[in-house]
Short mmCIF file of C-alpha atoms in Angstrom, two decimals:
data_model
loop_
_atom_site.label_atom_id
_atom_site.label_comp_id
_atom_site.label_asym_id
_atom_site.label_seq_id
_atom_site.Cartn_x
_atom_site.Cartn_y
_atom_site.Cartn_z
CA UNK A 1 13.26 -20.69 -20.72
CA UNK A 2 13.71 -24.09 -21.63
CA UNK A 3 17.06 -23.60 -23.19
CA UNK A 4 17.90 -22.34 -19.56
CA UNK A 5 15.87 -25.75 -18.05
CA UNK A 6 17.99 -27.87 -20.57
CA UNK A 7 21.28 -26.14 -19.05
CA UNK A 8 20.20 -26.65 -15.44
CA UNK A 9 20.29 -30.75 -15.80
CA UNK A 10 23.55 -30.41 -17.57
CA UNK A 11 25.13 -28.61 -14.43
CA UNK A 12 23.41 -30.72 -11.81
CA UNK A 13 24.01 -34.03 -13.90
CA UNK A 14 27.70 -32.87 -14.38
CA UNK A 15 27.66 -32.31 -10.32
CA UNK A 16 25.77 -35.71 -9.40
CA UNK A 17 28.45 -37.39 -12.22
CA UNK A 18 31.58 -35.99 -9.51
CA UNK A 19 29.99 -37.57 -6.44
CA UNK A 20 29.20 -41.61 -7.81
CA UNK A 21 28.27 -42.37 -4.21
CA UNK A 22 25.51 -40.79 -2.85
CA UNK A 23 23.53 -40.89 0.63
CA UNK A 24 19.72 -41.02 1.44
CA UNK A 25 20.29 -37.27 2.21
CA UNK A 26 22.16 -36.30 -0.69
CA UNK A 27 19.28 -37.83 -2.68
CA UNK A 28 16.94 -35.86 -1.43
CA UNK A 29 18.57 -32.82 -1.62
CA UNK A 30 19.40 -33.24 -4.93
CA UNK A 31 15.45 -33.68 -5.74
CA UNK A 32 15.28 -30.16 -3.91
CA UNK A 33 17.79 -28.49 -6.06
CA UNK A 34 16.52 -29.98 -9.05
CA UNK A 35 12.72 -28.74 -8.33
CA UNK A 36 13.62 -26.22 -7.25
CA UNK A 37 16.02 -24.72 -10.47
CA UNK A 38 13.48 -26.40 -13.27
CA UNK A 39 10.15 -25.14 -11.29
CA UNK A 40 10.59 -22.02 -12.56
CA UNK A 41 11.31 -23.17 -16.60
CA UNK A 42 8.15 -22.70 -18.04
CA UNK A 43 4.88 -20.26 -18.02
CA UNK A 44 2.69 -21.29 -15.41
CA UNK A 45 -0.39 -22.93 -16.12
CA UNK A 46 -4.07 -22.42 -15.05
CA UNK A 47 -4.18 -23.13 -11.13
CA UNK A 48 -6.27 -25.42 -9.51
CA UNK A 49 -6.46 -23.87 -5.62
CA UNK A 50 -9.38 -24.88 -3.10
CA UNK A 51 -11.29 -27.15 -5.71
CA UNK A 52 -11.24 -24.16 -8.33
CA UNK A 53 -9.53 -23.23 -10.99
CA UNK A 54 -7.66 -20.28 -11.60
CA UNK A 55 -6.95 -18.66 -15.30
CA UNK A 56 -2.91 -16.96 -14.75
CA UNK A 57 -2.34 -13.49 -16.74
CA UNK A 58 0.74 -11.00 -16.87
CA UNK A 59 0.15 -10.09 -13.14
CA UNK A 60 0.97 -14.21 -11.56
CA UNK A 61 3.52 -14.28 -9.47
CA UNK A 62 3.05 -16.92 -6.81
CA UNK A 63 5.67 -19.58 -7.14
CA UNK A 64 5.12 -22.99 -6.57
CA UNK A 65 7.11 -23.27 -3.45
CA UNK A 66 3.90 -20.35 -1.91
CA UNK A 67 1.30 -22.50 -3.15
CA UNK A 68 2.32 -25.68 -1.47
CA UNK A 69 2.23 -24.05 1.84
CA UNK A 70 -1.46 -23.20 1.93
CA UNK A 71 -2.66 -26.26 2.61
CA UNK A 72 -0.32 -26.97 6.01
CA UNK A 73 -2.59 -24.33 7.75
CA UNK A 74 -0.29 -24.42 11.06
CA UNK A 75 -2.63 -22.34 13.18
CA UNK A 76 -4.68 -25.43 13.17
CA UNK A 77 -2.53 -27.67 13.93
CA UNK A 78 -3.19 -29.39 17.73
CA UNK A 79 -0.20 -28.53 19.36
CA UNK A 80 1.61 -26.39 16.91
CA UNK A 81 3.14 -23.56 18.48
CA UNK A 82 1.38 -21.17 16.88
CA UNK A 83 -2.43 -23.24 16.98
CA UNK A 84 -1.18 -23.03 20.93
CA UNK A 85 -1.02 -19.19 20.73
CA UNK A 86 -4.19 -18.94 18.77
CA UNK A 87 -5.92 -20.62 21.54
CA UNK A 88 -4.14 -18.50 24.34
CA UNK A 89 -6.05 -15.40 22.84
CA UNK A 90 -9.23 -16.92 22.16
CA UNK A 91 -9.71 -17.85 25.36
CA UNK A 92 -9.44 -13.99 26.42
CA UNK A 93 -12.70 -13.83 23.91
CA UNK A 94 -15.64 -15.68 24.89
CA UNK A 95 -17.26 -17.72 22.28
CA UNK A 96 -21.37 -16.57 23.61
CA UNK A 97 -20.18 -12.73 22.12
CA UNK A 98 -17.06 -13.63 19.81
CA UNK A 99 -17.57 -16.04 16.74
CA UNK A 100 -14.71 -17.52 15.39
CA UNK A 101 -13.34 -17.88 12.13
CA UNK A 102 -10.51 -19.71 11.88
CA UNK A 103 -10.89 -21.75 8.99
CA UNK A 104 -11.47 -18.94 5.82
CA UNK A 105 -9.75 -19.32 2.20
CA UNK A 106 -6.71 -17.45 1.90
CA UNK A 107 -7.29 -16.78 -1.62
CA UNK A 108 -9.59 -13.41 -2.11
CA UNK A 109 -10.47 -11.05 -4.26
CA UNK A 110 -8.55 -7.89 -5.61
CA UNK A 111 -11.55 -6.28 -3.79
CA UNK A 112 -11.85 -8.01 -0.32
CA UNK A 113 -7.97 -7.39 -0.12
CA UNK A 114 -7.57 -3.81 -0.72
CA UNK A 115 -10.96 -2.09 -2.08
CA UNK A 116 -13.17 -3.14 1.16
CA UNK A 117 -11.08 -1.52 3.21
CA UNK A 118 -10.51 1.84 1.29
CA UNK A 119 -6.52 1.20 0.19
CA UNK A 120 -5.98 4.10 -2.12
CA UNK A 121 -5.02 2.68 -5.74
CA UNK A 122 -1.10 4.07 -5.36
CA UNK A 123 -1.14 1.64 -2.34
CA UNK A 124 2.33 -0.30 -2.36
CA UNK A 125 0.72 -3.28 -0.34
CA UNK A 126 -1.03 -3.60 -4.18
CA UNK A 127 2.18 -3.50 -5.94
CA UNK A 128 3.44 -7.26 -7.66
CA UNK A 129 6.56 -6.64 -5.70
CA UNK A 130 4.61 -6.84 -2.36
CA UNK A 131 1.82 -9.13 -2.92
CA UNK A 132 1.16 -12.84 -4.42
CA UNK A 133 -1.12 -12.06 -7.33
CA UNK A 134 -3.05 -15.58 -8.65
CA UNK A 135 -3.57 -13.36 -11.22
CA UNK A 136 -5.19 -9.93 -11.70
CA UNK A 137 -8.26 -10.23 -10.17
CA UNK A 138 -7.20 -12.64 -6.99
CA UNK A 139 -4.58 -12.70 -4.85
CA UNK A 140 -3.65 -14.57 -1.40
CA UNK A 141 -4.79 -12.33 1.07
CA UNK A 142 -2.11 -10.09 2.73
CA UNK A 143 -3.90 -9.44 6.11
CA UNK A 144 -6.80 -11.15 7.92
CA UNK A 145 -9.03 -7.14 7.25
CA UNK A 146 -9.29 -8.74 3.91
CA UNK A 147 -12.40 -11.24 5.42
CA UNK A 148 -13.56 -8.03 7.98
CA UNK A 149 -16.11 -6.13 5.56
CA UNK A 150 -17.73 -9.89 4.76
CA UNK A 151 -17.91 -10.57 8.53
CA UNK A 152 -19.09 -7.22 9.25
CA UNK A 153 -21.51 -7.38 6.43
CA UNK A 154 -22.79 -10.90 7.79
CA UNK A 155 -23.64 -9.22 11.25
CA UNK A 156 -23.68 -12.87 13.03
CA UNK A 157 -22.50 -11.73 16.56
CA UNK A 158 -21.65 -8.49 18.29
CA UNK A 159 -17.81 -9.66 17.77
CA UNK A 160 -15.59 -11.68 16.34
CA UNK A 161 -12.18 -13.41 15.69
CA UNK A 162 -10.24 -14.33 12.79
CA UNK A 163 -6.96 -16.67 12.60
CA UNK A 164 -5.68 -17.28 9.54
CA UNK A 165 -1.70 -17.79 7.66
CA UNK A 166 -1.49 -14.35 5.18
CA UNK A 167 1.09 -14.09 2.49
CA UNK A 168 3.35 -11.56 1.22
CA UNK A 169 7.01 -10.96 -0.36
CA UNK A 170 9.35 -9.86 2.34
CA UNK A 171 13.30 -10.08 3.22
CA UNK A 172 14.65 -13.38 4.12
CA UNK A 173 16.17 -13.30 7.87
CA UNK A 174 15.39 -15.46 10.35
CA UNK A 175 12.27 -13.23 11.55
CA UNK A 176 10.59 -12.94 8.17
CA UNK A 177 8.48 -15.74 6.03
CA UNK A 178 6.76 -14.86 2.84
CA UNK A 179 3.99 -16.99 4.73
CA UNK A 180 2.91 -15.77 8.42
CA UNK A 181 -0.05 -15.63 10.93
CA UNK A 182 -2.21 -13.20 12.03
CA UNK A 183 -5.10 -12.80 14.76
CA UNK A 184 -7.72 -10.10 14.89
CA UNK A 185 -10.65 -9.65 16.61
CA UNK A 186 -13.42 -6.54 16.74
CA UNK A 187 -16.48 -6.01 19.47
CA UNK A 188 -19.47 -3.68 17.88
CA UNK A 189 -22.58 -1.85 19.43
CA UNK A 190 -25.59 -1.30 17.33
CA UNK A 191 -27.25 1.88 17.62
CA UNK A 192 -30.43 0.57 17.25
CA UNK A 193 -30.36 -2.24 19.65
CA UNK A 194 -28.44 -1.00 22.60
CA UNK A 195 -30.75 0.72 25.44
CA UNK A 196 -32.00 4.29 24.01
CA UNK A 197 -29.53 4.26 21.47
CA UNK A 198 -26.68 5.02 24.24
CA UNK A 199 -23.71 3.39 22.66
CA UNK A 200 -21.50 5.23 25.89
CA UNK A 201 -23.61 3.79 28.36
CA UNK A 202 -23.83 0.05 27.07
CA UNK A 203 -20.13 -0.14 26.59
CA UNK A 204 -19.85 1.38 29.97
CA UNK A 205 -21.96 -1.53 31.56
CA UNK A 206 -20.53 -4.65 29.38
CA UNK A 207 -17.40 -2.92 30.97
CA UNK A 208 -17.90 -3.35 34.36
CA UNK A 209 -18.98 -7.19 33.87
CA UNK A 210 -15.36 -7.97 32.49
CA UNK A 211 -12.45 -9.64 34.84
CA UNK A 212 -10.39 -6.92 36.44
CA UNK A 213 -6.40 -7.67 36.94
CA UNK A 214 -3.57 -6.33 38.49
CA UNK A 215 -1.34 -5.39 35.71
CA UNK A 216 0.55 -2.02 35.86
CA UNK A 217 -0.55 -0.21 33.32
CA UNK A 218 1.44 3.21 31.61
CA UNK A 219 -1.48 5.27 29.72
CA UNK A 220 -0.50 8.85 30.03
CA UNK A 221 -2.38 10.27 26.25
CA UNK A 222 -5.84 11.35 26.16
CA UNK A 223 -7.82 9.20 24.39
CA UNK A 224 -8.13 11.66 21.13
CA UNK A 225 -5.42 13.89 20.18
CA UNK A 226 -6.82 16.65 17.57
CA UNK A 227 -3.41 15.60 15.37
CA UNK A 228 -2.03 12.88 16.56
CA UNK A 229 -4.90 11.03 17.30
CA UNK A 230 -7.98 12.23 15.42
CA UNK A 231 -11.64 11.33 16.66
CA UNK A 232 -14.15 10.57 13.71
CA UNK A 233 -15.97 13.67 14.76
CA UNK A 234 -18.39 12.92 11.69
CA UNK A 235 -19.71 9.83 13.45
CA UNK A 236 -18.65 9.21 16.92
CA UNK A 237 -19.12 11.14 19.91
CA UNK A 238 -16.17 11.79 22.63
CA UNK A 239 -18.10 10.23 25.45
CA UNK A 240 -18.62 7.03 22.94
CA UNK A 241 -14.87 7.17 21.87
CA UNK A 242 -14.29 7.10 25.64
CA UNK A 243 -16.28 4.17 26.65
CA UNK A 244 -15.30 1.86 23.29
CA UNK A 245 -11.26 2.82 24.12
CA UNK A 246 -12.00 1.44 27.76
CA UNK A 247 -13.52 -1.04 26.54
CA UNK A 248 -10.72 -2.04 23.99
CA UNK A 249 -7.94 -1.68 26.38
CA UNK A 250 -9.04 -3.79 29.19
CA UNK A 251 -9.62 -6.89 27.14
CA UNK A 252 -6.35 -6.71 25.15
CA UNK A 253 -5.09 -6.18 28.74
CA UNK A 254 -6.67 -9.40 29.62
CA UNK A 255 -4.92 -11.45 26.47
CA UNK A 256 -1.66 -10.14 28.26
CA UNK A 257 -2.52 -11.39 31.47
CA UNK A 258 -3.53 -14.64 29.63
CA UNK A 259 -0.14 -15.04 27.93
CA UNK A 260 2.45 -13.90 29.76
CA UNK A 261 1.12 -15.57 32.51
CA UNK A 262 1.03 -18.93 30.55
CA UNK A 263 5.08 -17.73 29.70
CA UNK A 264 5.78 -17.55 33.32
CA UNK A 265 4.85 -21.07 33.70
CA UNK A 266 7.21 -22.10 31.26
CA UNK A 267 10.61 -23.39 32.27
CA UNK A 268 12.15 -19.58 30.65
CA UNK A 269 12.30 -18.07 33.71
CA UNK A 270 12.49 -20.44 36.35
CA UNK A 271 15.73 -19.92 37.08
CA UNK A 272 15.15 -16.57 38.01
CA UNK A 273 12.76 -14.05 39.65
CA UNK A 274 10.12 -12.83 38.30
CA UNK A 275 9.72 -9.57 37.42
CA UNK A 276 6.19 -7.68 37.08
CA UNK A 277 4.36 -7.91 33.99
CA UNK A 278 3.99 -3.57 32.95
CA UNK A 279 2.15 -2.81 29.70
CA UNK A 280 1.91 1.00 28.35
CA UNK A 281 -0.31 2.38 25.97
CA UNK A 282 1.24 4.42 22.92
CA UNK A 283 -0.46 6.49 20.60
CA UNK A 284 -0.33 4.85 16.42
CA UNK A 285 -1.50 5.30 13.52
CA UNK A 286 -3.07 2.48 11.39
CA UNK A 287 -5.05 3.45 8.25
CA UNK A 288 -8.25 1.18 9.60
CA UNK A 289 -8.60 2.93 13.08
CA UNK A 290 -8.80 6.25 14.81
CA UNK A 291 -8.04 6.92 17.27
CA UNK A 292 -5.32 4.33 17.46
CA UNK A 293 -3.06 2.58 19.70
CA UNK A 294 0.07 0.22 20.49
CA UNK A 295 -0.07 -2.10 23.08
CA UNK A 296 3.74 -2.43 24.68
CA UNK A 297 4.68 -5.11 27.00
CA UNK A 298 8.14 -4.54 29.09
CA UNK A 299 9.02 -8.17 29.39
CA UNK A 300 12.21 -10.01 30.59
CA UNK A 301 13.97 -5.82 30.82
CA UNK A 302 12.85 -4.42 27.29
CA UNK A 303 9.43 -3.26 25.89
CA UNK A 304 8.01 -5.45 23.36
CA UNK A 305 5.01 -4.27 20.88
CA UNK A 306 2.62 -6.69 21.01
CA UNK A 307 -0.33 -5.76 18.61
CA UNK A 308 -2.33 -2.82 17.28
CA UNK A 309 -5.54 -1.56 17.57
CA UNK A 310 -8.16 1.37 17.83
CA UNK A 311 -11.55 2.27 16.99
CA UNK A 312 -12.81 0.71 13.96
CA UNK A 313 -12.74 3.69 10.70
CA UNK A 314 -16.76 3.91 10.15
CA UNK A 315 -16.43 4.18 5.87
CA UNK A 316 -15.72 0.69 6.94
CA UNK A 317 -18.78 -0.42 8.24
CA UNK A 318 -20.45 2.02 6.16
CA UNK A 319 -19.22 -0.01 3.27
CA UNK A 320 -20.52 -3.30 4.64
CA UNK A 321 -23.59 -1.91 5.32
CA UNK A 322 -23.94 -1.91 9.18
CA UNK A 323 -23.89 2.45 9.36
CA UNK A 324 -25.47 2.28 12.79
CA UNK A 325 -22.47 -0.11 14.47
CA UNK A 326 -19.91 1.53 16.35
CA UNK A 327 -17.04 -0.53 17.88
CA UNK A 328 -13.10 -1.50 18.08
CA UNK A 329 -10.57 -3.57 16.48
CA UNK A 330 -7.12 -4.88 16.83
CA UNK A 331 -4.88 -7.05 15.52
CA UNK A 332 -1.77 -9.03 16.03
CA UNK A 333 0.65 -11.42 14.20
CA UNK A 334 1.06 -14.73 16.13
CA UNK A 335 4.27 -15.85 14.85
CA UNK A 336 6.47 -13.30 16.23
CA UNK A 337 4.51 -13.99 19.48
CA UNK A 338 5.22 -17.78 19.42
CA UNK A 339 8.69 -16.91 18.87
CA UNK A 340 9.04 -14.90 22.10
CA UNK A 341 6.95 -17.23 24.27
CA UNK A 342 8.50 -20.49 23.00
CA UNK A 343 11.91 -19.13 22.94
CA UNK A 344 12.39 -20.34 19.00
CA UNK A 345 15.23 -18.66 17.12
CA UNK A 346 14.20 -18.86 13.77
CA UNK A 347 10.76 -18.50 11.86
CA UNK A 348 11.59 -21.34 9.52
CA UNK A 349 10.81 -23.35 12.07
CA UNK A 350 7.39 -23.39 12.16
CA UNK A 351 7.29 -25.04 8.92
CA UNK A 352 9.46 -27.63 9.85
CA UNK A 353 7.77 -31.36 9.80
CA UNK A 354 10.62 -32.63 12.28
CA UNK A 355 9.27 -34.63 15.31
CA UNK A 356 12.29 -33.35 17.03
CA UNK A 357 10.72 -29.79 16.93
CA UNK A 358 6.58 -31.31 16.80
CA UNK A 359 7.04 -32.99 20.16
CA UNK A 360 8.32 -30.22 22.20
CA UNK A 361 4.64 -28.83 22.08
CA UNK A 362 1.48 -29.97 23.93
CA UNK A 363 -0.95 -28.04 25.54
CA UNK A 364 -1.69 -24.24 26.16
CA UNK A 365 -1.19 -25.15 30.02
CA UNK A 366 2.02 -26.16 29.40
CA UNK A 367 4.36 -23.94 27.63
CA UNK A 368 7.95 -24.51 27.39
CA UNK A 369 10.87 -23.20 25.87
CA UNK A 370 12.09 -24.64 22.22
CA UNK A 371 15.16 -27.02 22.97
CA UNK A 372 17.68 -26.74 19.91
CA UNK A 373 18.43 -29.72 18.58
CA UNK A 374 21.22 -29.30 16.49
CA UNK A 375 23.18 -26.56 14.90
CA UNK A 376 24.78 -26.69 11.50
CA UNK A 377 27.44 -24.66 10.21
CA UNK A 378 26.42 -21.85 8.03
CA UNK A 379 27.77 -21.56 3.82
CA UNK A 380 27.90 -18.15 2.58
CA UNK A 381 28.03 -17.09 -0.71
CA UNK A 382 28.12 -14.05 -2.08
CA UNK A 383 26.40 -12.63 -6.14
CA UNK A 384 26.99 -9.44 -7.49
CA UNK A 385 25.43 -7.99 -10.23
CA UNK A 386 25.11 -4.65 -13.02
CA UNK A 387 21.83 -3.47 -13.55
CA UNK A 388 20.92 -2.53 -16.62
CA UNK A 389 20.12 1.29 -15.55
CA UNK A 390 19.93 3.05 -12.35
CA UNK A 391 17.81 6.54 -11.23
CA UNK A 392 17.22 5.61 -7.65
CA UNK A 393 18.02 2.90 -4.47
CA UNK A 394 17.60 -0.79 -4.81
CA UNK A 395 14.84 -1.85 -2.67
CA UNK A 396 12.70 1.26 -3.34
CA UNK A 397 11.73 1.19 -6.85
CA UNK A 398 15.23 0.83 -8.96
CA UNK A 399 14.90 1.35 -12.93
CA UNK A 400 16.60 -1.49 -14.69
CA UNK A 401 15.77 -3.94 -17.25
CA UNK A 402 12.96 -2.15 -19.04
CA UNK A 403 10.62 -2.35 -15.23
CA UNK A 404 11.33 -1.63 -11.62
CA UNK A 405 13.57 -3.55 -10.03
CA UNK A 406 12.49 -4.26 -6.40
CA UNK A 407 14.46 -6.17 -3.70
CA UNK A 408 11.99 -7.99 -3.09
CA UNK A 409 12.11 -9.93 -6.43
CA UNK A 410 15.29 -10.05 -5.87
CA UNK A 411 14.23 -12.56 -2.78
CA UNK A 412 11.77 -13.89 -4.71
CA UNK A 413 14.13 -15.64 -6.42
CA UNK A 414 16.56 -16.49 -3.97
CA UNK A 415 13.41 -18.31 -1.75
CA UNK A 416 12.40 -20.18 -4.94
CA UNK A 417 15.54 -21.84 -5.55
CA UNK A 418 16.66 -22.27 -1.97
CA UNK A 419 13.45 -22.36 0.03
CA UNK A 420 14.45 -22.97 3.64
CA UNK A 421 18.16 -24.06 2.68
CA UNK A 422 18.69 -20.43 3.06
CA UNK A 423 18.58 -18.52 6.45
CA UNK A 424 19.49 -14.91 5.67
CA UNK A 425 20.24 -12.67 2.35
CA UNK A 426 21.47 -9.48 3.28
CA UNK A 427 22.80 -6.24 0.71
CA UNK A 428 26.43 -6.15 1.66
CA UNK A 429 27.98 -3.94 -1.32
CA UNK A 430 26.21 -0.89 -3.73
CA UNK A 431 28.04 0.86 -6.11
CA UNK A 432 27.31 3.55 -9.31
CA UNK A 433 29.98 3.33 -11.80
CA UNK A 434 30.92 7.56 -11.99
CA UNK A 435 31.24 7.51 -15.74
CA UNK A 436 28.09 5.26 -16.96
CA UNK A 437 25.84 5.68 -14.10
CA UNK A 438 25.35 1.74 -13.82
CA UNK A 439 24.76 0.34 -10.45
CA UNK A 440 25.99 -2.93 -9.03
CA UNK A 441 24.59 -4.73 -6.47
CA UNK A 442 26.22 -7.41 -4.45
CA UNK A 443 24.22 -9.50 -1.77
CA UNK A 444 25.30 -12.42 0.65
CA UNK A 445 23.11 -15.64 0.99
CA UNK A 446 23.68 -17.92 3.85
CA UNK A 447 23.04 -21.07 3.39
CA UNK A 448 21.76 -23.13 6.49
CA UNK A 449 19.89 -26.08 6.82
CA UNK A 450 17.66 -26.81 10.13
CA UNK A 451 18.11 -30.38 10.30
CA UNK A 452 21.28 -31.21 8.28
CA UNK A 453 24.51 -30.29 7.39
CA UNK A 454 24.50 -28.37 4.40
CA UNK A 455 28.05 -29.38 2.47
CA UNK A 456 29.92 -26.37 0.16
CA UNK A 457 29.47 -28.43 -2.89
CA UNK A 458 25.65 -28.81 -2.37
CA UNK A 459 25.43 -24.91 -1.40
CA UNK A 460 27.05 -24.12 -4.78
CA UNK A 461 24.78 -26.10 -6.53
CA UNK A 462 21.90 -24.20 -5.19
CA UNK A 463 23.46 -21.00 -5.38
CA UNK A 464 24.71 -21.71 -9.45
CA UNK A 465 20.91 -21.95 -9.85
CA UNK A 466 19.87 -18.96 -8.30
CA UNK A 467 22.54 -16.64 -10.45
CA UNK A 468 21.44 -17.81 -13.14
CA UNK A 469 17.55 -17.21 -12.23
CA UNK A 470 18.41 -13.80 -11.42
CA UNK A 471 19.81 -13.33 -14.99
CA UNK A 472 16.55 -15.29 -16.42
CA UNK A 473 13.65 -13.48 -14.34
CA UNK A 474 15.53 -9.94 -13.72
CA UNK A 475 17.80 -9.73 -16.63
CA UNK A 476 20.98 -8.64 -14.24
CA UNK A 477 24.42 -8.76 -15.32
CA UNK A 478 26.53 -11.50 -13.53
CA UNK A 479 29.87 -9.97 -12.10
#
């Protein structure tokens, strides 16, 4: 490792030595290629996260580059496009019935993460390749459910509502971030406090003091479907499944009207006419819920799925220790909303600390389409590689190197070195040698910068650095 650190100054001081004269910019980005190719040189030390500290084992895996995002905490930001979305739906949940937590620590517990909320232990969402492991006890929490059992447990208001950014190792395209947002909210009914014990009939009357609208609304499935939509026949009645899906639909109906009626404000669609705003109902599965649902928007000629939901899973609240609550829950991730009602091409964005992309965004009564405001050319570059051994497909669990090689360490890597100098990595060749069995790999990484032109001599120095991380953390074989 630091053997590999020592060779990584040599090749960026041998690159810095061929250009004598260098810009402000050039500086800097040599600073990022240097962090970001000796970052990775050495076993990472205790952590010190949230004012704690953190002892790292055999299962760390959060890089640096994760860690210094936490504390940005975008869906907080006044004016950030996605604090502006946050608000949009909170609105839709008044504050004397929904508390709001906005503000909890992303890092959590093994427990909170995945054992709260039932995840069986062969779960991939608790494989290293999937999840940011602090070490093997504590992770950063992969879905806002991780805080639902406390919340639950707590039993401070009949509902609730949760922003927060969640982490996980993905793909890098211009859709995907290792670091996201996501909403949820959840309304319950006591048995014990509501009128006679008639969960049905409460729902039924909170019902009929909510806002009506005049969406068009597709919901042609019964409400349970003995297969494809199960009731919890153990602990809900149909006439209480009925009332809570009511319930459920018409408010996540009313975030619609709230949003895409904010979007038709916007300039998008001034221009043209406007069309009118149809949602449907389809029938899901999500391992929380049941029954469960997708709520589809058909917006500017295409349907869009907006969120999930469904009737909360009662081991849940079992679990957190509220057996006689009955209720719903949904959930939705707010950066692939912001995208579509700001018009903003790229999810790397959001990170950005560029006034040129800050000042574009005010207020939740005015929403208005991103303006690009510049375009650089794109650097490709393409890294092929033997691994060791092969028994399966890369992406899914591929034998190599004495573990599993999974693409998404594969990205890992690439992120680390690049961050968000790099806009895409897609799998563009796979071969298996007939004779030996090995299997080659070759992937392309585009190189892009948001805010500067990213020169071919400056891409290769980035990308020498990731080829030869890929040989130090994955043990491939360089072609």
């Amino acid at each position: 490792m630091k053997a590999w650190g020592r060779a990584t100054k040599i090749l960026l001081s041998e690159w810095l030595a061929r250009s004598p004269q260098l810009s402000c910019r050039d500086k800097l980005l040599t600073r990022h290629v240097t962090r970001r190719c000796l970052s990775n040189a050495s076993h990472p030390p205790p952590l010190q996260l949230d004012g704690k500290n953190f002892q790292t084992d055999s299962w760390t895996n959060v890089p640096s580059s994760i860690l210094s995002l936490l504390p940005r905490r975008l869906h907080l930001q006044q004016s950030h496009p996605i604090a502006l979305t946050r608000g949009l739906i909170e609105s839709c949940f008044p504050s004397s019935t929904y508390a709001r937590y906005n503000d909890l620590s992303p890092i959590v517990t093994v427990s909170q993460n995945f054992d709260s909320l039932s995840f069986p232990e062969d779960h991939p969402g608790r494989n290293r390749s999937d999840t940011y492991y602090i070490n093997a006890d504590t992770v950063l929490r992969t879905h806002t459910s991780a805080h639902e059992a406390d919340i639950f447990r707590q039993n401070a208001s009949p509902g609730y509502t949760i922003s927060a950014d969640v982490y996980r190792r993905d793909a890098i395209d211009r859709s995907h971030y290792p670091a996201f947002h996501q909403m949820e909210g959840a309304r319950m009914w006591d048995r014990k406090q509501v009128p006679g014990g008639n969960i049905a009939r409460a729902v039924w009357a909170d019902l009929e003091k909510m806002p009506k609208h005049t969406l068009e609304v597709d919901d042609p499935n019964p409400t349970i479907h003995p297969e494809r939509n199960p009731l919890q026949a153990e602990y809900h009645s149909i006439e209480e499944v009925e009332a809570i899906g009511a319930h459920l639909k018409r408010s996540l109906e009313a975030v619609v009207v709230a949003l895409f009626s904010a979007a038709r404000r916007s300039n998008t669609l001034k221009s043209g006419p406007q069309e009118p705003i149809k949602v449907r109902w389809v029938e899901a599965y999500f391992p929380f819920t049941s029954p469960s649902w997708e709520l589809e928007v058909f917006w500017q000629g295409d349907w869009l799925e907006l969120l999930g939901c469904g009737i909360t899973k009662h081991q849940i609240l079992i679990n957190a220790g509220v057996p006689n609550q009955v209720g719903w829950a949904f959930g939705v991730g707010l950066d692939r909303l912001a995208m579509l009602l700001f018009s903003i091409p790229d999810i790397r964005l959001f990170w950005s600390r560029d006034e040129r992309f800050l000042s574009q965004f005010s207020t939740i009564d005015n929403i208005s389409p991103f303006r690009s405001f510049s375009k650089h050319p794109a650097c490709y570059k393409d890294v092929a590689f033997w691994l060791r051994s092969s028994s399966s497909s890369a992406g899914g669990g591929l034998r190599s190197n004495a573990q599993n090689f999974h693409e998404n360490d594969f990205m890992e890597v690439v992120r680390e070195i690049g961050g968000d100098l790099v806009e895409d990595v897609k799998m563009v060749d796979e071969f298996q040698h007939p004779v030996s069995g090995r299997k080659s790999l070759c992937y392309r990484i585009n190189y892009r910068s948001l805010e500067a032109t990213l020169r071919n001599e400056e891409a290769n120095a980035l990308h020498e650095c990731v080829r030869k991380e890929l040989v130090n953390k994955l043990g491939v074989e360089l072609r």
